[in-house]
Each structure stands twice: as structure tokens, then as C-alpha cells.
Amino acid sequence: MTNVTIIGAQWGDEGKGKVVDWLASRADIVVRFQGGHNAGHTLVVGDQTYKLSLLPSGLVRGKMGVIGNGVVVDPFALLAEIERVSAQGLKVSPETLRIADNAPLILPVHAALDAAREAARGARKIGTTGRGIGPAYEDKVARRAIRICDLAEPETLDAKLDELLLHHNTLLRGLGAPEFVKADLMAQLLALAPKLLPYAEPVWERLNEAKSRGAKILFEGAQAVMLDVDHGTYPFVTSSNTVAGNAAAGSGLGPDAVGRVLGIAKAYCTRVGSGPFPTELFDEIGQQLGERGHEFGTVTGRKRRCGWFDAAMVRQAVKVGGVQGLALTKLDVLDGQKELKLCVGYDINGQHYKHLPAGVAAQAAAKPIYEVLEGWSDSTRGARSWAQLPAAAIKYVKRIEELVEAPVTLLSTSPERDDTILMQDPFAG
């Protein structure tokens, strides 16, 4: 048996929550290793729908959840989320959730700066969620972040707030936004300490001990490869590394712990916010995909842009993300389409590319080169075996495998956790 790392293979919102939830029944520990509360996973369990943004999805399965050091934690959002899911009957306590004591905190000043900068960009805005993720990661890299462990040391907290506010208030002042008062932030953080510190520990010790005894660890990625701060459509990306390699660095384990990498992709493509999207549809089909797929952000409620499956982009994500098997979701959303298109490359100023170049202008100029496949009229919703799929749907899946150069090892045909076709068990290695 091996560990499993799940990452998005497009621009996020691929249905990772359901897949993590489905696989969590086989795992012992589920770990979040990057991102913040800007990403959301929706899990449908019977008549309950859980919307998670910071909490590891495995908690719904009664598994130990771990938030690693690679995550930036908004303590107010985390405690509110715990309260919300607890009201739904989910048990979240220091016995079931552990948080890395060296994880950086997102503070109100980060969200304020995020919003002020987006407003100042005007038409050139990046499309952030305004939740302070980017500024919090900036502080981490600049070595001025306030971490969970600092809540246990008031003297440290006092000194670090001086440095933090020297930087952020200067920026806020320049942007014409209200500044923050140190005493107010200090009081808020000291009040949070007794609520947050019981969850904190050096999780690397717990995870390494679990690894040594052969426990099965599931690493749960947020966002997706094409939003990776290095490998995505920069600057329209998130502020962390979303590729599988970061599962190790973001949790305190060695690279050998990452295990088998499963990439999640929709049977079509969506994107939230600004940035290039070569296969985006502005017609009736795009509208139909959005309506049938319920394409609204779990956290923000923002409408997602919809388009055809971009095999060239997913192939790129497979290569740089380390994906060994693909989980294809929302196949049922394509039911009833007379024909389907797969993007196999791009025309950029008359030149043919098999990948999306790094340059901003080149990405904006990319026009999709399509291959057209026959659609199907029968329903695939709820299918749990290949035999229940129309021949054209099988052909579509097989062609995606060829184009992205990775096998489809799991197929999801509805939001329900058991409406899944498993071709290869990821935990089997």
C-alpha cells in the first residue's frame, strides 16, 4: 500500500472534495498541505452537504485531519467553519484535527491589503478572492509572518506586530485605505490563543510516526496545477505551489511520502476569476455547461467560466504536477451534446504550440485547435461501471487518456460519493 496525493489538473473546482471524501474511507490521515480558505470543497453525504474551505475533507469520514505548515490559516474563518460543520453534526476537536504550529496566520490586515490592491489595479485586477491569501504568503517569504506558535508567546507577538504593521500600514496608507491599530490586533490574537493553541502541534512528528508504522496518508491539494505560482498562468495564479511535490514540503515529510499522485479534472473545463482561458465558451453551450454543472464557487459563490476540455493544458499539468492517474469528474454534464470538442494545442500568432507558453501575451493570444468527437444522448449520471456508459462516452474518455498521456483511473458520474467507476485503486501503488 502507498500514500496518495490528490491535486487539481486544471484551474481548480474539479470536484476534488468528492474524490478525497471517496478515498478517505481507505486512509488513516488526511492532510491539507497548501492554500488557504480561498479554496472550497463541497461534499454530499446523504441528505447533508458540507462546504469545507480549510478543514481537511477526511473529517467527514471520521478520519484524523491535519492542516500542514504549507497552509496559511485564517483563525477567524477556521473557527467559524468548525462551528458551522459542528452544527451539522460533524465532530471537530483537538482529538480529530491537528494544525502545524509553524503555520502562518492570515490576519484582517491581509484581507484589507488584498482588497485595496485589487481595487487599485482596476481593469488589470488579478481576480483574487480578497481573503488575504497572497499578502499572508508574502509575509511568510519576507520572514515577518505571525505563526500559530507565536500565540503562545505574547512578547514575540508584540514585537512581530510592530514589524508587520510597519510594512502593511505603509502600503495601506499609500493606497488610501484605513490603517490598523496594533492594540486592537494584539487583543484579537490574545483572545484567539486559547481557542486555537489546543489544536497546534509539530505535525511533522505525527506524520513521520504514522509513515513509519505504515499508516495510509491522503494529501489533499487545493486549487490546481494551472494556478501554481511557478507553473500556472502567472500572474493569474494562487500564491502557493499546488503541484504534488509540495505535499512533502507543506507537511513536514520527505518526498518519498507523496506516494501515488492522482490528478482531478472535469470532463470539460472551468475557471474562476481573471486570466487566460483558450477554450472558454461564450455561447449557449457554455451557459448550459454552467447551469448543468452548478458552476458557482463553493467559497465565493462566483460564477465560473466554462469551456471545452483542454487536453493540451491537462497534459502540461500531468507533466509538471507529477500526475500518474487522472480522476475525471462531471462526465454526466456532457450528456445530450451532439458533438464534443477537445483542445489538442494552440495557434499563437500563426505558430502551433502543444503547450501553453509562459508569456502573458502569448497566453492571451492562444487560440484553441480542436478535435471533434461524437456526443451521446443516453444518460451517464449515476453510472458505476463501464458497461453502463454509452460507447461514445467511453471513446471520449479513452481519447482524453491518449491526449493527456495519463490513464483515467477513476470516473465520477454525479456528486454522490458512490457514483464512481474505479479502474485502479490509487492506494495499491
C-alpha atoms as one frame of an Amber mdcrd trajectory, in Angstrom:
protein
   0.000   0.000   0.000   1.099   3.575  -0.646   0.118   7.109   0.233  -1.954
   9.145  -2.228  -1.706  12.821  -3.191  -4.680  14.489  -4.875  -4.209  17.670
  -6.896  -6.283  19.602  -9.425  -5.221  19.234 -13.062  -6.962  22.331 -14.427
  -7.772  25.694 -12.756  -9.420  24.281  -9.653 -13.049  23.430  -8.850 -12.638
  19.995 -10.458 -14.550  18.102  -7.785 -11.575  17.210  -5.576 -13.766  17.222
  -2.463 -15.850  14.268  -3.573 -12.789  12.290  -4.674 -10.956  12.983  -1.408
 -14.071  12.039   0.528 -14.438   8.850  -1.513 -10.802   7.843  -0.975 -10.693
   8.941   2.669 -12.550   5.787   3.658  -9.323   3.919   2.801  -6.950   6.359
   4.505  -5.917   6.849   8.128  -4.979  10.549   7.946  -5.994  13.310   5.519
  -3.606  16.277   5.175  -4.058  19.773   3.700  -0.623  20.986   2.580  -1.093
  24.382   0.835  -3.538  27.184   0.150  -5.937  28.898   2.480  -9.660  29.442
   2.843  -9.971  30.704  -0.718 -10.466  27.145  -1.967 -13.603  25.170  -1.235
 -14.708  21.557  -1.408 -18.345  20.508  -1.454 -19.126  17.049  -0.073 -22.577
  15.499  -0.455 -23.243  12.801   2.142 -26.801  11.532   2.148 -29.037  14.498
   2.878 -26.146  16.593   4.223 -24.000  18.920   2.130 -20.744  20.023   3.751
 -18.919  23.056   2.374 -15.318  22.980   3.576 -12.604  25.518   2.875  -9.863
  24.945   5.462 -10.834  21.689   7.135  -9.456  18.500   5.533 -12.261  16.633
   3.779 -11.429  13.387   5.591 -13.051  14.728   8.759 -16.420  13.911   7.177
 -15.325  10.262   7.127 -14.264  10.390  10.762 -10.565  10.416   9.866  -7.788
  12.373  11.540  -7.386  15.709   9.764  -4.115  17.624   9.597  -3.520  21.191
   8.407   0.141  21.391   7.415   2.669  24.196   7.603   2.196  24.971   3.899
  -1.319  26.265   4.580  -1.973  29.892   5.555  -4.637  29.831   8.273  -7.268
  32.489   8.870  -8.097  31.749  12.530 -11.434  33.542  12.393 -12.502  31.626
   9.270 -11.278  28.328  10.726 -13.174  28.681  13.993 -16.300  29.782  12.124
 -16.041  26.751   9.850 -15.619  24.408  12.807 -18.704  25.928  14.414 -20.711
  25.626  11.198 -19.953  21.963  10.478 -20.324  21.065  14.169 -23.886  22.392
  13.945 -24.374  19.886  11.095 -23.314  17.045  13.394 -19.655  16.758  12.379
 -17.294  16.226  15.315 -14.248  18.504  15.142 -11.987  18.686  18.191  -8.269
  18.586  19.043  -8.657  14.804  19.020  -9.662  14.788  15.339  -7.900  17.898
  13.961  -4.252  18.900  14.318  -2.670  22.070  12.932   1.027  22.706  12.301
   2.309  25.061  14.999   4.523  26.729  12.383   1.636  27.508  10.011   1.374
  31.248   9.197  -1.775  33.160  10.141  -3.941  35.293   7.869  -4.926  38.454
   9.735  -7.557  41.113   8.941  -4.793  43.385   7.693  -4.007  40.856   4.934
  -7.561  40.829   3.597  -7.683  44.639   3.730  -4.479  44.923   1.711  -5.678
  42.278  -0.749  -8.890  44.210  -1.423  -7.152  47.602  -1.623  -4.619  46.395
  -4.171  -7.262  44.722  -6.345  -9.272  47.946  -6.329  -6.186  49.941  -7.305
  -5.487  47.597 -10.246  -8.825  48.445 -11.844  -9.184  46.669 -15.181  -5.892
  44.841 -14.599  -7.075  43.061 -11.461  -5.831  39.512 -10.941  -9.166  38.197
  -9.704  -8.181  37.238  -6.152 -10.858  36.242  -3.651  -9.848  39.169  -1.419
  -9.283  36.847   1.525  -5.682  37.860   2.195  -4.038  34.679   0.900  -1.395
  36.425  -1.226  -0.334  39.025   1.368  -0.076  36.265   4.008   2.250  34.222
   1.792   4.254  37.383   1.075   4.761  37.846   4.812   5.864  34.226   5.145
   8.539  34.616   2.472   9.571  38.021   3.858  10.023  36.405   7.330   7.582
  38.657   9.108   4.628  36.236   9.339   2.877  35.644  12.619   2.586  31.899
  13.117   0.335  29.849  15.350   3.202  29.131  17.745   3.602  32.898  18.307
   0.211  32.973  20.046   1.827  31.173  22.971   4.478  33.907  23.316   2.937
  37.366  23.939   6.348  39.064  23.907   7.150  37.589  20.496   3.713  38.544
  19.244   4.157  42.136  20.410   7.468  42.558  18.589   6.285  40.864  15.397
   3.185  43.043  15.198   5.431  46.120  15.163   7.272  44.854  12.089   4.113
  43.602  10.409   2.243  46.882  10.767   5.255  48.974   9.782   5.035  47.252
   6.405   1.275  46.924   5.917   0.152  50.280   7.270   2.634  51.975   4.972
   1.085  50.184   1.993  -2.485  50.808   3.128  -1.726  54.491   3.628  -0.337
  54.727   0.113  -3.461  53.070  -1.279  -5.742  55.410   0.642  -7.141  52.605
   2.803  -7.703  52.655   6.597  -4.725  51.640   8.740  -4.708  49.108  11.578
  -4.126  49.739  15.292  -1.640  47.433  16.964  -3.528  47.235  20.275  -6.675
  46.046  18.511  -4.863  43.282  16.631  -2.975  42.254  19.765  -6.205  41.931
  21.718  -7.810  39.866  18.960  -4.861  37.480  18.745  -4.562  37.014  22.522
  -8.282  36.210  22.620  -7.794  33.623  19.859  -4.866  31.891  21.551  -6.814
  29.632  23.965  -9.190  28.622  21.161  -6.507  27.797  18.598  -3.499  26.521
  20.531  -5.168  23.250  21.678  -5.145  22.174  18.006  -1.479  23.073  17.433
   1.496  20.723  17.419   4.588  19.906  15.339   2.543  17.812  12.901   5.683
  16.621  11.140   6.313  14.372  14.135   2.832  12.868  13.994   3.037  12.334
  10.238   6.515  10.808  10.286   5.442   8.428  13.057   2.362   7.490  11.026
   4.521   6.899   7.961   6.938   4.687   9.893   4.127   2.405  11.100   2.647
   2.100   7.615  -0.431   4.278   8.067  -2.092   5.407   4.838  -1.857   9.176
   4.339  -4.017  11.089   1.871  -2.674  14.521   0.865  -5.425  16.903  -0.190
  -4.441  19.688  -2.570  -6.318  22.947  -3.064  -6.665  24.958  -6.290  -4.847
  23.222  -9.188  -1.648  22.898 -11.199  -2.504  25.692 -13.633  -2.877  28.012
 -10.636   0.565  27.054  -9.278   2.648  30.147  -8.522   5.505  28.760 -10.675
   3.833  26.549 -13.261   0.420  28.163 -13.709  -0.872  31.019 -15.867   1.163
  33.627 -13.957   0.273  36.212 -12.679  -3.311  34.874 -12.675  -2.421  32.200
 -10.146  -2.639  31.453  -6.453   0.245  32.246  -4.093   1.440  28.724  -3.325
   2.856  25.698  -5.117  -0.053  23.407  -5.899   1.939  20.594  -7.537   2.297
  17.226  -5.813   5.905  17.890  -4.822   4.702  20.470  -2.317   2.791  17.834
  -0.342   6.100  16.931   1.294   7.358  20.452   1.987   3.928  21.626   3.112
   3.527  18.915   5.733   6.998  18.112   7.034   7.598  14.774   5.337  10.221
  13.634   2.864   9.483  13.463  -0.882   9.098   9.685  -0.725   5.904  10.145
   1.289   3.945  11.746  -1.566   3.049   8.322  -2.954   0.761   7.949  -5.951
  -0.406  11.221  -7.488  -3.992  11.468  -8.673  -4.925  14.493 -10.784  -8.551
  15.628 -10.818 -10.065  17.079 -13.998 -13.584  17.845 -15.134 -14.805  16.303
 -18.372 -14.979  19.906 -19.567 -13.140  22.968 -18.228 -13.909  25.881 -15.895
 -12.113  28.840 -14.442 -12.977  31.436 -11.789 -11.641  34.980 -11.936  -9.368
  36.626 -14.476  -6.725  35.085 -16.687  -6.350  33.216 -19.987  -8.872  30.507
 -20.870  -8.355  29.418 -24.509 -11.373  27.064 -24.699 -13.853  29.370 -22.951
 -17.355  29.312 -24.461 -19.497  32.428 -24.612 -22.435  30.756 -26.359 -25.442
  28.673 -25.360 -23.293  25.577 -24.777 -21.113  27.437 -22.276 -24.216  28.647
 -20.484 -25.633  25.125 -20.471 -22.450  23.635 -19.004 -22.531  26.204 -16.207
 -26.170  25.532 -15.381 -25.991  21.738 -15.549 -22.695  21.644 -13.664 -23.864
  24.136 -10.991 -20.716  26.126 -11.671 -20.527  28.544  -8.782 -17.577  28.798
  -6.350 -18.001  26.897  -3.071 -16.380  29.684  -1.054 -17.089  32.843  -3.050
 -20.268  31.978  -4.943 -18.648  33.472  -8.053 -19.905  32.189 -11.389 -17.348
  30.022 -13.147 -16.354  30.489 -16.759 -16.973  27.307 -18.787 -15.399  25.777
 -21.881 -14.388  22.613 -23.686 -11.862  20.160 -22.224  -8.332  21.458 -22.816
  -6.241  18.327 -23.288  -3.086  20.310 -24.097  -3.316  22.132 -20.766  -4.120
  18.993 -18.774  -1.177  17.204 -20.419   1.013  20.079 -19.217  -0.451  19.725
 -15.705   0.192  15.986 -15.793   3.859  16.540 -16.592   4.725  19.353 -14.169
   2.325  18.175 -11.459   3.631  14.611 -11.354   0.204  13.117 -12.108   0.202
   9.332 -12.516  -3.523   8.800 -12.899  -6.466  11.026 -13.761  -9.819  11.211
 -11.981 -12.358  12.548 -14.465 -15.414  14.201 -12.899 -18.801  15.528 -14.068
 -18.988  13.334 -17.174 -22.785  13.465 -16.840 -22.799  17.225 -17.504 -21.925
  16.444 -21.141 -24.968  14.190 -21.641 -27.053  15.240 -24.642 -24.372  17.165
 -26.529 -24.414  16.278 -30.232 -20.688  16.814 -30.566 -17.816  17.448 -28.185
 -14.568  19.300 -28.743 -11.147  18.558 -27.284  -8.385  21.159 -27.439  -5.209
  19.447 -28.690  -2.990  22.525 -28.984  -2.933  26.265 -29.668  -2.467  28.618
 -32.563  -0.496  31.616 -31.314   0.147  34.226 -33.980   0.209  31.550 -36.664
   2.518  29.177 -34.762   1.344  25.807 -33.447   2.015  25.003 -29.770   1.361
  21.752 -27.876   1.655  23.595 -24.553   0.582  26.933 -23.104   3.669  29.210
 -23.120   4.730  31.125 -20.014   4.471  34.593 -21.589   1.404  36.643 -20.677
   0.891  37.999 -24.213   1.321  34.551 -25.760  -1.234  33.067 -23.384  -3.735
  35.831 -24.149  -3.304  35.259 -27.896  -3.717  31.461 -27.725  -6.500  30.143
 -29.948  -7.550  26.521 -29.409  -7.011  23.848 -32.039  -9.901  21.420 -31.718
 -10.556  17.777 -32.407 -14.275  16.990 -32.707 -15.844  13.836 -31.260 -19.352
  12.451 -31.416 -21.514  13.128 -28.362 -24.099  10.831 -26.749 -27.791  11.097
 -25.994 -28.067   8.487 -23.235 -27.551   9.457 -19.596 -24.284   8.689 -17.811
 -25.485  10.077 -14.485 -25.032   7.609 -11.646 -23.121   5.047 -13.744 -20.954
   2.783 -11.613 -19.413   0.554 -14.290 -18.092   0.860 -17.844 -20.985  -1.299
 -19.032 -23.431   1.425 -18.025 -21.743   4.062 -20.216 -22.638   4.851 -23.851
 -19.988   3.784 -26.362 -19.369   7.418 -27.363 -18.712   8.351 -23.726 -16.143
   5.572 -23.403 -14.499   6.733 -26.634 -14.359  10.289 -25.260 -12.642   9.143
 -22.052 -10.175   6.955 -23.949  -9.237   9.815 -26.271  -8.577  12.063 -23.274
  -6.214   9.388 -21.905  -4.268   9.385 -25.167  -4.019  13.158 -25.386  -3.014
  13.886 -21.783  -0.667  10.875 -21.636  -2.076   9.538 -18.376  -4.654   6.843
 -17.641  -8.102   7.724 -16.329  -8.144   5.629 -13.176 -11.356   6.995 -11.663
 -14.543   8.325 -13.250 -17.188  10.329 -11.374 -20.718  10.449 -12.769 -22.599
  12.501 -10.133 -21.968  14.417  -6.882 -22.934  11.314  -4.871 -19.872   9.649
  -3.354 -20.723   6.129  -4.631 -21.473   7.133  -8.243 -17.884   6.381  -9.164
 -16.157   3.974 -11.538 -12.778   2.854 -10.216 -10.343   1.371 -12.712  -7.289
   1.326 -10.434  -7.009   1.662  -6.672  -4.609   4.593  -6.011  -3.654   3.200
  -2.599  -2.460  -0.035  -4.247   0.510   1.851  -5.727
